[in-house]
Coordinates of C-alpha atoms in Angstrom, one line a residue:
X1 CA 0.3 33.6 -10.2
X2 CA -2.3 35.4 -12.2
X3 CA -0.5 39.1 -13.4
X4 CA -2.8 40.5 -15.6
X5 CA -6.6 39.9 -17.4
X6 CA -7.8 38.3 -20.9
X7 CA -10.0 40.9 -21.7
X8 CA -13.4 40.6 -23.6
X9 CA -15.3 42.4 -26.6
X10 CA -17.2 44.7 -23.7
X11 CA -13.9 45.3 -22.7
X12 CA -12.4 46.4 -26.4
X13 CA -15.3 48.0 -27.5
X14 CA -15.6 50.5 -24.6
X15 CA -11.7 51.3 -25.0
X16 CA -12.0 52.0 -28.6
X17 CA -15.1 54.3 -27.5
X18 CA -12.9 56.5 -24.9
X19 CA -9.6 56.5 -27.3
X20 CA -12.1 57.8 -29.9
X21 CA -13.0 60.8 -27.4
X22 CA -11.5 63.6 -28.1
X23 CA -12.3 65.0 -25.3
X24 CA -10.8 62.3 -22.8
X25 CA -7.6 63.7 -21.5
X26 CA -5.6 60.3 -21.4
X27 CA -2.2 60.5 -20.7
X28 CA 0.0 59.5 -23.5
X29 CA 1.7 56.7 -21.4
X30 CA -1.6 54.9 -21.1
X31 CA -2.9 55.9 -24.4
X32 CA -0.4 53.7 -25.9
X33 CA -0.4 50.9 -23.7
X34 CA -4.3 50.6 -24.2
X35 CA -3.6 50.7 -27.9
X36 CA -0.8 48.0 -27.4
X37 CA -3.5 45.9 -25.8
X38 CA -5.8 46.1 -28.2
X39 CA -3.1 45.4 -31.1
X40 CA -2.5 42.1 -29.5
X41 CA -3.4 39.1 -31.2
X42 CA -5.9 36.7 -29.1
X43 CA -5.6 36.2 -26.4
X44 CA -5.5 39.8 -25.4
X45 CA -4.4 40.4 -22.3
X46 CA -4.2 43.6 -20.1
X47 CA -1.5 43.5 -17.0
X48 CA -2.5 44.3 -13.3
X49 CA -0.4 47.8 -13.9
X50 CA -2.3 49.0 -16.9
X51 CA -6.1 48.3 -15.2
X52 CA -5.0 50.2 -12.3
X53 CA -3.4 53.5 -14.3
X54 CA -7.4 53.0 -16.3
X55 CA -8.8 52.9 -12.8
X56 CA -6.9 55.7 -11.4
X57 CA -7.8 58.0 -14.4
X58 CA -11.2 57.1 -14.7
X59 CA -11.7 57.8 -10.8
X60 CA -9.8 61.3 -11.4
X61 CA -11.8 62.6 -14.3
X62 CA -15.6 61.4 -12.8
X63 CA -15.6 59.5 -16.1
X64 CA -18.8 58.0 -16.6
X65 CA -17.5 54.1 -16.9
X66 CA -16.0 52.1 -13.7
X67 CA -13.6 49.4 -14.0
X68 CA -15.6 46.6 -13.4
X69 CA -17.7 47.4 -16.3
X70 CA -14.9 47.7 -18.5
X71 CA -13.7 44.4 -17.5
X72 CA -17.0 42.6 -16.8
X73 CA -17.1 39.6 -19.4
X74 CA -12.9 39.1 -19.2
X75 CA -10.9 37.0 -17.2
X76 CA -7.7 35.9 -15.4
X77 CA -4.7 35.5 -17.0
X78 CA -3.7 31.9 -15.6
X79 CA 0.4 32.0 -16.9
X80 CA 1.1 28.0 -17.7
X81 CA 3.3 27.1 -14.8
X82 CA 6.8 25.9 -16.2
X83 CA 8.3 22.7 -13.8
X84 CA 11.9 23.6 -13.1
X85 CA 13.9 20.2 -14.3
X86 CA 14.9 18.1 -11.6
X87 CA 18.2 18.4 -10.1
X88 CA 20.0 14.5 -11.4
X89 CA 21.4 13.7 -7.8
X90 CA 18.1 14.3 -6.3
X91 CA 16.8 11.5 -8.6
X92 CA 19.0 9.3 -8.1
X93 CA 19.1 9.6 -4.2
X94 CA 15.3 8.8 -4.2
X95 CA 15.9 5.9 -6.7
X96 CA 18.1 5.0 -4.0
X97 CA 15.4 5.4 -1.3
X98 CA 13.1 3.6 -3.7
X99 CA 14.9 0.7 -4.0
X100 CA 16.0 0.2 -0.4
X101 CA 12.4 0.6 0.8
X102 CA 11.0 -1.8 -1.9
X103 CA 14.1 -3.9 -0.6
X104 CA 13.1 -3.8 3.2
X105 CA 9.7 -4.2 2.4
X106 CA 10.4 -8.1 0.4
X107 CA 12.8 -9.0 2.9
X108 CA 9.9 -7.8 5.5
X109 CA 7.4 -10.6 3.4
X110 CA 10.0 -13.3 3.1
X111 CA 11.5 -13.4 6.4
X112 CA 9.3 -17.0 7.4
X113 CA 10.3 -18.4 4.3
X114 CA 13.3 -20.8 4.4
X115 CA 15.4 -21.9 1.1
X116 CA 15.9 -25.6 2.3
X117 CA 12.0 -26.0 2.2
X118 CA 11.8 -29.0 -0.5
X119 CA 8.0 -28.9 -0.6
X120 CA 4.7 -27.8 1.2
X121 CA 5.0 -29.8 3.5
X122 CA 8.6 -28.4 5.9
X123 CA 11.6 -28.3 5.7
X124 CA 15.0 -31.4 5.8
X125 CA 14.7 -31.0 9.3
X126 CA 11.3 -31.1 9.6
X127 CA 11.4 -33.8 7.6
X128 CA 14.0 -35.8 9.7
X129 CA 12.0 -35.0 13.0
X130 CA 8.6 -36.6 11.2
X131 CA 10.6 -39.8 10.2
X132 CA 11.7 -40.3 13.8
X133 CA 8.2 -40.0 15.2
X134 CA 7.0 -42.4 12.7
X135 CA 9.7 -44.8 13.7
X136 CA 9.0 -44.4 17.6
X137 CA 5.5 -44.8 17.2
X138 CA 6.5 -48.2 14.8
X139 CA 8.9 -48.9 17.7
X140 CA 6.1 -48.8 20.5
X141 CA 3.1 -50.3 18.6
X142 CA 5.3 -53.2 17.3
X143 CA 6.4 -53.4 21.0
X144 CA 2.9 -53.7 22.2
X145 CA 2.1 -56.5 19.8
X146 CA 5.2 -58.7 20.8
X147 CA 4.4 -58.3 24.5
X148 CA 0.5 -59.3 24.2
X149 CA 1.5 -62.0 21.9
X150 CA 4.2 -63.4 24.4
X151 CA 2.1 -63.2 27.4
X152 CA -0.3 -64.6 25.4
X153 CA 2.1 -67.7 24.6
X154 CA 4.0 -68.1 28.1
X155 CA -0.1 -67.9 29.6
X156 CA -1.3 -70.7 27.6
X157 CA 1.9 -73.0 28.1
X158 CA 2.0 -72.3 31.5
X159 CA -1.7 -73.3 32.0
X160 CA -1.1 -76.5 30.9
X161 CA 0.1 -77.3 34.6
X162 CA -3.5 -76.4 36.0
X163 CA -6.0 -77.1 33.4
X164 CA -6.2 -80.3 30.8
X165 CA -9.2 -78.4 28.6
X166 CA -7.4 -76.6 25.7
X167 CA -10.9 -74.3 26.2
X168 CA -9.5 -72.8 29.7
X169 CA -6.0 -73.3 28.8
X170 CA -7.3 -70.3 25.7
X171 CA -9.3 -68.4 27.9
X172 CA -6.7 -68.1 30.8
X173 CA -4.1 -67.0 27.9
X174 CA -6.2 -64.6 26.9
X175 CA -7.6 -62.8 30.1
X176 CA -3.6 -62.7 31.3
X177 CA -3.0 -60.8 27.7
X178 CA -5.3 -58.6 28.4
X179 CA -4.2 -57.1 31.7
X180 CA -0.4 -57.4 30.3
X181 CA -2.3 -55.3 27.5
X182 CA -4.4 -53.3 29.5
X183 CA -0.9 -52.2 31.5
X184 CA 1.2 -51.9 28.9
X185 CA -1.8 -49.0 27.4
X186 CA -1.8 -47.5 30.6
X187 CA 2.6 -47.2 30.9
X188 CA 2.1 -45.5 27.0
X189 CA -0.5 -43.6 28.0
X190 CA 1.6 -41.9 30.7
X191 CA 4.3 -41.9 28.9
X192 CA 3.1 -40.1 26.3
X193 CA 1.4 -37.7 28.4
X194 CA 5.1 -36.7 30.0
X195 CA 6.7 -36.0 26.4
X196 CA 3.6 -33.5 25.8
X197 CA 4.1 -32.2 29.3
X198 CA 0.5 -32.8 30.5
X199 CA 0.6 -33.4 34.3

């Protein structure tokens, strides 16, 4: 907080001028601390105290110069403002804080992540559950192939009893594959539809 003015030539020079009166009256207290002030080495400052004793006399005596004008080109004394140190347990409480936060904050990021990931692509499990699929849908496609190819084999050998033509004996293999097929599309076709859940 500012306590006192860095005072300017106008300043000195109208001082000098009314401690060179020898008619002003000034009281010997303030005589000297005006001469203090202008004794000072730069900057030279004049405290709140001092200006107001000047202002006080100068009002008293009808003196022909006003404050203001003594102190028009000067300024305010800014004191540098000293930062008290910091107190060590403080520090090391909001180290603390610091760390736990910064702590909370990657466990906050990493939560999703899981240690047993071996690539991009999941996790063991994940990995297990895949491998199943694959060998169910294997299972039921290889299942599908057998049972057209047999219906396709008991149809033809068991045509041989109604038609002599190898030509019909094919065809009627064929069309009795493809309803064994055309059923055995439509039982994995529900059947899939129940493991999603779809009606």
């Amino acid at each position: 907080m500012a306590s006192a003015f860095v005072v300017g030539d106008k300043f000195r020079n109208m001082v000098t001028e009314l401690l060179e009166d020898t008619d002003s009256s000034l009281p010997q207290r303030l005589r000297e601390e005006l001469e203090e002030t202008l004794g000072k080495a730069e900057p030279t400052t004049l405290s709140f105290s001092t200006a107001r004793t000047l202002k006080t006399y100068l009002q008293d005596k009808g003196h022909p110069f006003y404050l203001h004008e003594f102190l028009e080109d000067s300024s305010l004394h800014l004191p540098e403002v000293v930062k008290p140190p910091r107190n060590p347990e403080l520090v090391a409480r909001l180290e603390r804080i610091k760390a736990k936060l910064a702590n909370e904050e990657y466990n906050r990021i990493t939560r999703n992540v899981n240690t047993q990931e071996l690539n991009r692509s999941g996790t063991l499990a994940d990995m297990g559950r895949q491998v199943r699929s694959v060998k169910a849908v294997v299972a039921t496609v290889f299942n599908f192939l057998v049972t057209v190819v047999a219906a396709f084999a008991c149809s033809y050998m068991g045509s041989q009893y109604l038609f002599t033509d190898t030509a019909a004996r094919v065809l009627a293999a064929v069309i009795a594959a493809s309803v064994v097929g055309l059923a055995e599309l439509y039982v994995l076709v529900r059947t899939m539809e129940g493991e999603l859940g779809e009606p």
